[in-house]
Amino acid sequence: MIAIDEPTPKTASLTSLALNATGMVITVEENCKNKKRLQELGFFSGSKVKFVHRGRAGGPRAFRIMGAVIAIREEDIESIIISGEVC
Amino acid sequence: MKPGAGGAAEAVYVVTLAGNPNTGKSTLFNALTGLKQHTGNWTGKTVGCFSGEFSYKNARFIVTDLPGTYTLDAASADELAAQEEILRHCCNATVVVADATCIERNLILALQLLEIKENVILCLNLIDEAERKSIKIDTELLSKLLHCPVALTNAVNKRGMAELYDAIYKTSKCEMSSEKLIFHQNGASHMENLINLAREITAETVVYEDTDCDRRDRAIDNAMLSRRFGIPIMLLALFGVFWLTVVGANYPSGLLAKLFGIIENALYNFLHLVNSPEWLIEMLITGIYRTLAWVISVMLPPMAIFFPLFTVLEDSGFLPRVAFNLDYYFCKCGSHGKQALTMCMGVGCNAAGVTACKIIDSERERLIAILTNSFMPCNGRFPTLILLAAIIASGIGGSALSALIVFGCVILAVCITFLVSKILSKTMLKGMPSGFILELPPYRKPRFLAVILRSITEKTLVILGRAVTVALPAGLLIWVLNSLTINGTSVILYISTFLNPFAVMLGIDGMILTAFIIGLPANEIVMPIALMCYTGASGLVSANNISAVSQILAENGWNVITALCVMIFSLCHFPCATTLLTIKKETRSLKWTFTAFLLPTAVGILLCFIIAQTARLLTG
């Protein structure tokens, strides 16, 4: 994999999104085992994602994307890259 | 059958229902065909392909309901089945069932199908829900942009079905068709093209007038998924279900028992009237009839109450939330959060639970879920648990206590499932958890009357039928074993005396162990068999008279510890024959089937041994 050293300000992992905040998906990291599954659920460049529910610490979190609410485990959330808050 | 091959009288066409998970394909299938395919509000409920038929105008249509799939790049076994069906088999019409409240994502699959087929019909289902959420859809424009016919339906109340029938008919007759979608090379990946097009089309055709349209669902989920209340609410709901089942089953059970008593007398008199030989009367009445009456009057009421309650939870969207709340613990045990769903299915029937394991992508985690499924007490074992709980509780408290004991059994079963899953993922099925991605569907109001009717016809009667077909020969077998004597001792006594020393170590006795072994074909008949063995030649006591039953058990040396050990052994022993066959089918491996047989049995033996020996030490 080629690392791109372009300065990308304001991008962060989806884990950093605050509860009830909305972000814009940029990409899902290559090394994510479930990349394909996440993509087909709408985690794709340009999709708006809202963090809607937080379960217990270390457990899955729920996000609203493309009109549906999807629960995802932490390690997969980490590999979703978003650009800061949208609204 | 050759699709489209016109018979002498009418033409036969093949129709496929494809779509994202939980868009109501099965409900639509039922609406189209009038069949009663199992439906529910959770992703992965349909794991196999089901076919049905309907006639419209002068043609016959064969419809296949496929498991839900997000795209044509399948990840799990159930999706693979859908994909194979779509790609391999040719059909005359492909109906893409899409959730009208979530069009953008549903369009991805529709676009993929438009690329490979020219007979696509887009069916926007759940249109009532979309209207409630103020989602405005320009259907005409959507149809124009996609170059494919679009039908609006609400399968639950059969709204829009006429248009759908018509679209299917016209497409099958080639009077109507969709246009093949071709992407031009533009450097972007295929998935990118699909998503961008879906986005563009949605932006043009769909207006969300209320951007916060799911606030009610989010408000409920704020409680259901919260770290403080999530699990307590789940436990409370579970306890409520058991309490209603235990309390509600009492009365009809007694009533049924009385009814069977009256029939028995009539039958007895009739057999005497026609001068039947004494042994025949004995065999028919104390052997077959009483076992049958026992199974029905003990089994039917709890099932008739439990299944509708469970179906209400299933339809409302409760199960995915259970999976969400439990995922943390499954993750810690190295297994998959969707195992919570297969566990819940196992409560109805372990064979169904094992089949449901298809929704788990990772082979390793799927095997863990299959091997541990039989720890969940299925409906065949519930009546045993309820009866024994009632016996334990009868001296102390009422039905609330027996509900609490049954509830405790289920919690114990869940804990054992976690523990064994953890041990498996550290030993035989080593590996890291693969991840958990699950859609949390909107809450839907269950249609209570439909739910009750459906769960009685769909589940209760089916399972009861199975129990009855097993109970008949089993009743006969026990009667023969009981009546056949060698040197004045019945065969069954020989068997149970042989097993007794081992059984006593486990806190139970030879008779009940024999009953568990004979009960392999169906767990429902374990208690009837045990009671028949105890009462010997005098035959089975009248059903569901708890004090009579507990008296017989006490006469045969039972105490609270015995009842407890039997309950534990009932939770943890070899799965029934049907479940074993299903495991064989699902794993295609004798080794895993054998493991599924040994594993729970070993756990049961270990637990019962510890309890029995501790009790013996304490009481001296």
PDB file of N, CA, C and O in Angstrom, chain B residues 404-457:
ATOM      1  N   LEU B 404     -39.738 -17.473  38.060  1.00  0.00           N
ATOM      2  CA  LEU B 404     -38.383 -17.024  38.390  1.00  0.00           C
ATOM      3  C   LEU B 404     -37.377 -18.170  38.212  1.00  0.00           C
ATOM      4  O   LEU B 404     -36.264 -17.960  37.722  1.00  0.00           O
ATOM      5  N   ILE B 405     -37.791 -19.383  38.586  1.00  0.00           N
ATOM      6  CA  ILE B 405     -36.892 -20.529  38.438  1.00  0.00           C
ATOM      7  C   ILE B 405     -36.632 -20.815  36.955  1.00  0.00           C
ATOM      8  O   ILE B 405     -35.493 -21.019  36.534  1.00  0.00           O
ATOM      9  N   VAL B 406     -37.708 -20.793  36.151  1.00  0.00           N
ATOM     10  CA  VAL B 406     -37.542 -21.018  34.711  1.00  0.00           C
ATOM     11  C   VAL B 406     -36.642 -19.935  34.112  1.00  0.00           C
ATOM     12  O   VAL B 406     -35.733 -20.210  33.325  1.00  0.00           O
ATOM     13  N   PHE B 407     -36.903 -18.700  34.548  1.00  0.00           N
ATOM     14  CA  PHE B 407     -36.099 -17.559  34.105  1.00  0.00           C
ATOM     15  C   PHE B 407     -34.627 -17.785  34.461  1.00  0.00           C
ATOM     16  O   PHE B 407     -33.727 -17.579  33.643  1.00  0.00           O
ATOM     17  N   GLY B 408     -34.400 -18.253  35.697  1.00  0.00           N
ATOM     18  CA  GLY B 408     -33.035 -18.559  36.144  1.00  0.00           C
ATOM     19  C   GLY B 408     -32.373 -19.605  35.268  1.00  0.00           C
ATOM     20  O   GLY B 408     -31.193 -19.491  34.929  1.00  0.00           O
ATOM     21  N   CYS B 409     -33.151 -20.610  34.868  1.00  0.00           N
ATOM     22  CA  CYS B 409     -32.622 -21.653  33.980  1.00  0.00           C
ATOM     23  C   CYS B 409     -32.132 -21.043  32.671  1.00  0.00           C
ATOM     24  O   CYS B 409     -31.067 -21.409  32.158  1.00  0.00           O
ATOM     25  N   VAL B 410     -32.942 -20.108  32.120  1.00  0.00           N
ATOM     26  CA  VAL B 410     -32.560 -19.512  30.845  1.00  0.00           C
ATOM     27  C   VAL B 410     -31.309 -18.654  31.012  1.00  0.00           C
ATOM     28  O   VAL B 410     -30.394 -18.679  30.172  1.00  0.00           O
ATOM     29  N   ILE B 411     -31.234 -17.907  32.122  1.00  0.00           N
ATOM     30  CA  ILE B 411     -30.044 -17.099  32.375  1.00  0.00           C
ATOM     31  C   ILE B 411     -28.825 -18.013  32.506  1.00  0.00           C
ATOM     32  O   ILE B 411     -27.758 -17.741  31.951  1.00  0.00           O
ATOM     33  N   LEU B 412     -29.008 -19.134  33.215  1.00  0.00           N
ATOM     34  CA  LEU B 412     -27.930 -20.103  33.346  1.00  0.00           C
ATOM     35  C   LEU B 412     -27.509 -20.612  31.971  1.00  0.00           C
ATOM     36  O   LEU B 412     -26.312 -20.703  31.666  1.00  0.00           O
ATOM     37  N   ALA B 413     -28.518 -20.900  31.127  1.00  0.00           N
ATOM     38  CA  ALA B 413     -28.224 -21.384  29.779  1.00  0.00           C
ATOM     39  C   ALA B 413     -27.400 -20.357  29.005  1.00  0.00           C
ATOM     40  O   ALA B 413     -26.455 -20.706  28.298  1.00  0.00           O
ATOM     41  N   VAL B 414     -27.749 -19.063  29.175  1.00  0.00           N
ATOM     42  CA  VAL B 414     -27.007 -18.013  28.471  1.00  0.00           C
ATOM     43  C   VAL B 414     -25.566 -17.967  28.991  1.00  0.00           C
ATOM     44  O   VAL B 414     -24.604 -17.883  28.211  1.00  0.00           O
ATOM     45  N   CYS B 415     -25.410 -18.063  30.319  1.00  0.00           N
ATOM     46  CA  CYS B 415     -24.064 -18.031  30.896  1.00  0.00           C
ATOM     47  C   CYS B 415     -23.228 -19.213  30.401  1.00  0.00           C
ATOM     48  O   CYS B 415     -22.058 -19.052  30.048  1.00  0.00           O
ATOM     49  N   ILE B 416     -23.861 -20.407  30.362  1.00  0.00           N
ATOM     50  CA  ILE B 416     -23.137 -21.584  29.864  1.00  0.00           C
ATOM     51  C   ILE B 416     -22.739 -21.364  28.410  1.00  0.00           C
ATOM     52  O   ILE B 416     -21.623 -21.681  28.000  1.00  0.00           O
ATOM     53  N   THR B 417     -23.658 -20.774  27.626  1.00  0.00           N
ATOM     54  CA  THR B 417     -23.352 -20.500  26.222  1.00  0.00           C
ATOM     55  C   THR B 417     -22.107 -19.616  26.103  1.00  0.00           C
ATOM     56  O   THR B 417     -21.205 -19.897  25.313  1.00  0.00           O
ATOM     57  N   PHE B 418     -22.072 -18.543  26.914  1.00  0.00           N
ATOM     58  CA  PHE B 418     -20.894 -17.660  26.892  1.00  0.00           C
ATOM     59  C   PHE B 418     -19.634 -18.425  27.246  1.00  0.00           C
ATOM     60  O   PHE B 418     -18.614 -18.334  26.560  1.00  0.00           O
ATOM     61  N   LEU B 419     -19.711 -19.182  28.328  1.00  0.00           N
ATOM     62  CA  LEU B 419     -18.538 -19.889  28.828  1.00  0.00           C
ATOM     63  C   LEU B 419     -18.028 -20.899  27.801  1.00  0.00           C
ATOM     64  O   LEU B 419     -16.837 -20.926  27.477  1.00  0.00           O
ATOM     65  N   VAL B 420     -18.958 -21.704  27.274  1.00  0.00           N
ATOM     66  CA  VAL B 420     -18.546 -22.734  26.312  1.00  0.00           C
ATOM     67  C   VAL B 420     -18.041 -22.083  25.024  1.00  0.00           C
ATOM     68  O   VAL B 420     -17.055 -22.545  24.437  1.00  0.00           O
ATOM     69  N   SER B 421     -18.676 -20.971  24.598  1.00  0.00           N
ATOM     70  CA  SER B 421     -18.198 -20.261  23.409  1.00  0.00           C
ATOM     71  C   SER B 421     -16.761 -19.812  23.625  1.00  0.00           C
ATOM     72  O   SER B 421     -15.914 -19.932  22.735  1.00  0.00           O
ATOM     73  N   LYS B 422     -16.505 -19.295  24.811  1.00  0.00           N
ATOM     74  CA  LYS B 422     -15.158 -18.800  25.132  1.00  0.00           C
ATOM     75  C   LYS B 422     -14.166 -19.963  25.095  1.00  0.00           C
ATOM     76  O   LYS B 422     -13.091 -19.859  24.493  1.00  0.00           O
ATOM     77  N   ILE B 423     -14.532 -21.083  25.733  1.00  0.00           N
ATOM     78  CA  ILE B 423     -13.637 -22.243  25.750  1.00  0.00           C
ATOM     79  C   ILE B 423     -13.390 -22.734  24.325  1.00  0.00           C
ATOM     80  O   ILE B 423     -12.256 -22.993  23.935  1.00  0.00           O
ATOM     81  N   LEU B 424     -14.454 -22.793  23.525  1.00  0.00           N
ATOM     82  CA  LEU B 424     -14.305 -23.250  22.140  1.00  0.00           C
ATOM     83  C   LEU B 424     -13.374 -22.341  21.356  1.00  0.00           C
ATOM     84  O   LEU B 424     -12.527 -22.803  20.594  1.00  0.00           O
ATOM     85  N   SER B 425     -13.520 -21.028  21.546  1.00  0.00           N
ATOM     86  CA  SER B 425     -12.706 -20.113  20.743  1.00  0.00           C
ATOM     87  C   SER B 425     -11.266 -20.052  21.247  1.00  0.00           C
ATOM     88  O   SER B 425     -10.417 -19.419  20.634  1.00  0.00           O
ATOM     89  N   LYS B 426     -11.019 -20.698  22.388  1.00  0.00           N
ATOM     90  CA  LYS B 426      -9.625 -20.780  22.848  1.00  0.00           C
ATOM     91  C   LYS B 426      -9.022 -22.148  22.534  1.00  0.00           C
ATOM     92  O   LYS B 426      -7.820 -22.341  22.655  1.00  0.00           O
ATOM     93  N   THR B 427      -9.879 -23.123  22.199  1.00  0.00           N
ATOM     94  CA  THR B 427      -9.354 -24.471  21.981  1.00  0.00           C
ATOM     95  C   THR B 427      -9.637 -24.976  20.570  1.00  0.00           C
ATOM     96  O   THR B 427      -8.844 -24.757  19.660  1.00  0.00           O
ATOM     97  N   MET B 428     -10.791 -25.628  20.394  1.00  0.00           N
ATOM     98  CA  MET B 428     -11.067 -26.280  19.113  1.00  0.00           C
ATOM     99  C   MET B 428     -11.234 -25.296  17.962  1.00  0.00           C
ATOM    100  O   MET B 428     -10.914 -25.604  16.819  1.00  0.00           O
ATOM    101  N   LEU B 429     -11.783 -24.142  18.262  1.00  0.00           N
ATOM    102  CA  LEU B 429     -12.083 -23.185  17.202  1.00  0.00           C
ATOM    103  C   LEU B 429     -11.363 -21.873  17.482  1.00  0.00           C
ATOM    104  O   LEU B 429     -11.973 -20.824  17.655  1.00  0.00           O
ATOM    105  N   LYS B 430     -10.044 -21.972  17.519  1.00  0.00           N
ATOM    106  CA  LYS B 430      -9.224 -20.811  17.856  1.00  0.00           C
ATOM    107  C   LYS B 430      -9.368 -19.719  16.810  1.00  0.00           C
ATOM    108  O   LYS B 430      -9.429 -19.991  15.623  1.00  0.00           O
ATOM    109  N   GLY B 431      -9.372 -18.472  17.256  1.00  0.00           N
ATOM    110  CA  GLY B 431      -9.397 -17.391  16.286  1.00  0.00           C
ATOM    111  C   GLY B 431      -9.865 -16.094  16.905  1.00  0.00           C
ATOM    112  O   GLY B 431     -10.308 -16.060  18.048  1.00  0.00           O
ATOM    113  N   MET B 432      -9.748 -15.044  16.120  1.00  0.00           N
ATOM    114  CA  MET B 432     -10.152 -13.728  16.601  1.00  0.00           C
ATOM    115  C   MET B 432     -11.595 -13.469  16.160  1.00  0.00           C
ATOM    116  O   MET B 432     -12.027 -13.957  15.129  1.00  0.00           O
ATOM    117  N   PRO B 433     -12.331 -12.672  16.940  1.00  0.00           N
ATOM    118  CA  PRO B 433     -13.680 -12.316  16.490  1.00  0.00           C
ATOM    119  C   PRO B 433     -13.618 -11.544  15.177  1.00  0.00           C
ATOM    120  O   PRO B 433     -12.715 -10.735  14.968  1.00  0.00           O
ATOM    121  N   SER B 434     -14.559 -11.806  14.283  1.00  0.00           N
ATOM    122  CA  SER B 434     -14.460 -11.237  12.936  1.00  0.00           C
ATOM    123  C   SER B 434     -15.096  -9.863  12.828  1.00  0.00           C
ATOM    124  O   SER B 434     -14.775  -9.097  11.935  1.00  0.00           O
ATOM    125  N   GLY B 435     -15.982  -9.535  13.729  1.00  0.00           N
ATOM    126  CA  GLY B 435     -16.656  -8.239  13.614  1.00  0.00           C
ATOM    127  C   GLY B 435     -18.143  -8.438  13.730  1.00  0.00           C
ATOM    128  O   GLY B 435     -18.643  -9.562  13.725  1.00  0.00           O
ATOM    129  N   PHE B 436     -18.841  -7.337  13.871  1.00  0.00           N
ATOM    130  CA  PHE B 436     -20.282  -7.412  14.067  1.00  0.00           C
ATOM    131  C   PHE B 436     -20.871  -6.204  13.399  1.00  0.00           C
ATOM    132  O   PHE B 436     -20.603  -5.076  13.782  1.00  0.00           O
ATOM    133  N   ILE B 437     -21.598  -6.437  12.338  1.00  0.00           N
ATOM    134  CA  ILE B 437     -22.247  -5.337  11.645  1.00  0.00           C
ATOM    135  C   ILE B 437     -23.702  -5.734  11.470  1.00  0.00           C
ATOM    136  O   ILE B 437     -23.993  -6.718  10.807  1.00  0.00           O
ATOM    137  N   LEU B 438     -24.586  -5.017  12.121  1.00  0.00           N
ATOM    138  CA  LEU B 438     -25.986  -5.429  12.103  1.00  0.00           C
ATOM    139  C   LEU B 438     -26.890  -4.219  11.970  1.00  0.00           C
ATOM    140  O   LEU B 438     -26.680  -3.201  12.622  1.00  0.00           O
ATOM    141  N   GLU B 439     -27.876  -4.359  11.109  1.00  0.00           N
ATOM    142  CA  GLU B 439     -28.822  -3.271  10.943  1.00  0.00           C
ATOM    143  C   GLU B 439     -29.838  -3.312  12.082  1.00  0.00           C
ATOM    144  O   GLU B 439     -30.336  -4.367  12.461  1.00  0.00           O
ATOM    145  N   LEU B 440     -30.122  -2.157  12.671  1.00  0.00           N
ATOM    146  CA  LEU B 440     -31.165  -2.072  13.691  1.00  0.00           C
ATOM    147  C   LEU B 440     -32.413  -1.511  13.012  1.00  0.00           C
ATOM    148  O   LEU B 440     -32.497  -0.321  12.738  1.00  0.00           O
ATOM    149  N   PRO B 441     -33.379  -2.359  12.696  1.00  0.00           N
ATOM    150  CA  PRO B 441     -34.537  -1.910  11.908  1.00  0.00           C
ATOM    151  C   PRO B 441     -35.431  -0.986  12.728  1.00  0.00           C
ATOM    152  O   PRO B 441     -35.341  -0.957  13.956  1.00  0.00           O
ATOM    153  N   PRO B 442     -36.290  -0.235  12.044  1.00  0.00           N
ATOM    154  CA  PRO B 442     -37.245   0.601  12.789  1.00  0.00           C
ATOM    155  C   PRO B 442     -38.171  -0.296  13.600  1.00  0.00           C
ATOM    156  O   PRO B 442     -38.418  -1.440  13.217  1.00  0.00           O
ATOM    157  N   TYR B 443     -38.668   0.218  14.715  1.00  0.00           N
ATOM    158  CA  TYR B 443     -39.651  -0.555  15.487  1.00  0.00           C
ATOM    159  C   TYR B 443     -40.946  -0.602  14.698  1.00  0.00           C
ATOM    160  O   TYR B 443     -41.341   0.396  14.095  1.00  0.00           O
ATOM    161  N   ARG B 444     -41.556  -1.760  14.677  1.00  0.00           N
ATOM    162  CA  ARG B 444     -42.832  -1.869  13.969  1.00  0.00           C
ATOM    163  C   ARG B 444     -43.872  -2.434  14.907  1.00  0.00           C
ATOM    164  O   ARG B 444     -43.576  -3.317  15.698  1.00  0.00           O
ATOM    165  N   LYS B 445     -45.060  -1.890  14.789  1.00  0.00           N
ATOM    166  CA  LYS B 445     -46.122  -2.358  15.669  1.00  0.00           C
ATOM    167  C   LYS B 445     -46.593  -3.728  15.193  1.00  0.00           C
ATOM    168  O   LYS B 445     -47.018  -3.871  14.061  1.00  0.00           O
ATOM    169  N   PRO B 446     -46.498  -4.741  16.052  1.00  0.00           N
ATOM    170  CA  PRO B 446     -46.946  -6.064  15.610  1.00  0.00           C
ATOM    171  C   PRO B 446     -48.457  -6.079  15.459  1.00  0.00           C
ATOM    172  O   PRO B 446     -49.166  -5.389  16.189  1.00  0.00           O
ATOM    173  N   ARG B 447     -48.944  -6.856  14.501  1.00  0.00           N
ATOM    174  CA  ARG B 447     -50.392  -6.984  14.340  1.00  0.00           C
ATOM    175  C   ARG B 447     -50.821  -8.175  15.196  1.00  0.00           C
ATOM    176  O   ARG B 447     -50.630  -9.320  14.828  1.00  0.00           O
ATOM    177  N   PHE B 448     -51.373  -7.850  16.360  1.00  0.00           N
ATOM    178  CA  PHE B 448     -51.557  -8.881  17.380  1.00  0.00           C
ATOM    179  C   PHE B 448     -52.397 -10.073  16.923  1.00  0.00           C
ATOM    180  O   PHE B 448     -52.005 -11.216  17.132  1.00  0.00           O
ATOM    181  N   LEU B 449     -53.529  -9.794  16.277  1.00  0.00           N
ATOM    182  CA  LEU B 449     -54.397 -10.896  15.881  1.00  0.00           C
ATOM    183  C   LEU B 449     -53.670 -11.797  14.889  1.00  0.00           C
ATOM    184  O   LEU B 449     -53.655 -13.026  15.030  1.00  0.00           O
ATOM    185  N   ALA B 450     -53.036 -11.157  13.901  1.00  0.00           N
ATOM    186  CA  ALA B 450     -52.307 -11.926  12.892  1.00  0.00           C
ATOM    187  C   ALA B 450     -51.196 -12.742  13.547  1.00  0.00           C
ATOM    188  O   ALA B 450     -50.946 -13.885  13.186  1.00  0.00           O
ATOM    189  N   VAL B 451     -50.539 -12.105  14.532  1.00  0.00           N
ATOM    190  CA  VAL B 451     -49.432 -12.777  15.219  1.00  0.00           C
ATOM    191  C   VAL B 451     -49.922 -14.031  15.914  1.00  0.00           C
ATOM    192  O   VAL B 451     -49.331 -15.105  15.804  1.00  0.00           O
ATOM    193  N   ILE B 452     -51.053 -13.910  16.610  1.00  0.00           N
ATOM    194  CA  ILE B 452     -51.565 -15.060  17.356  1.00  0.00           C
ATOM    195  C   ILE B 452     -51.951 -16.180  16.395  1.00  0.00           C
ATOM    196  O   ILE B 452     -51.532 -17.321  16.546  1.00  0.00           O
ATOM    197  N   LEU B 453     -52.693 -15.818  15.360  1.00  0.00           N
ATOM    198  CA  LEU B 453     -53.120 -16.824  14.386  1.00  0.00           C
ATOM    199  C   LEU B 453     -51.915 -17.487  13.738  1.00  0.00           C
ATOM    200  O   LEU B 453     -51.830 -18.696  13.620  1.00  0.00           O
ATOM    201  N   ARG B 454     -50.955 -16.628  13.345  1.00  0.00           N
ATOM    202  CA  ARG B 454     -49.804 -17.137  12.626  1.00  0.00           C
ATOM    203  C   ARG B 454     -48.979 -18.057  13.497  1.00  0.00           C
ATOM    204  O   ARG B 454     -48.590 -19.134  13.083  1.00  0.00           O
ATOM    205  N   SER B 455     -48.698 -17.625  14.754  1.00  0.00           N
ATOM    206  CA  SER B 455     -47.808 -18.455  15.548  1.00  0.00           C
ATOM    207  C   SER B 455     -48.477 -19.758  15.956  1.00  0.00           C
ATOM    208  O   SER B 455     -47.805 -20.754  16.171  1.00  0.00           O
ATOM    209  N   ILE B 456     -49.821 -19.755  16.018  1.00  0.00           N
ATOM    210  CA  ILE B 456     -50.479 -21.020  16.341  1.00  0.00           C
ATOM    211  C   ILE B 456     -50.435 -21.967  15.145  1.00  0.00           C
ATOM    212  O   ILE B 456     -50.036 -23.118  15.272  1.00  0.00           O
ATOM    213  N   THR B 457     -50.781 -21.443  13.966  1.00  0.00           N
ATOM    214  CA  THR B 457     -50.781 -22.338  12.805  1.00  0.00           C
ATOM    215  C   THR B 457     -49.361 -22.680  12.371  1.00  0.00           C
ATOM    216  O   THR B 457     -49.087 -23.789  11.942  1.00  0.00           O
TER     217      THR B 457
END
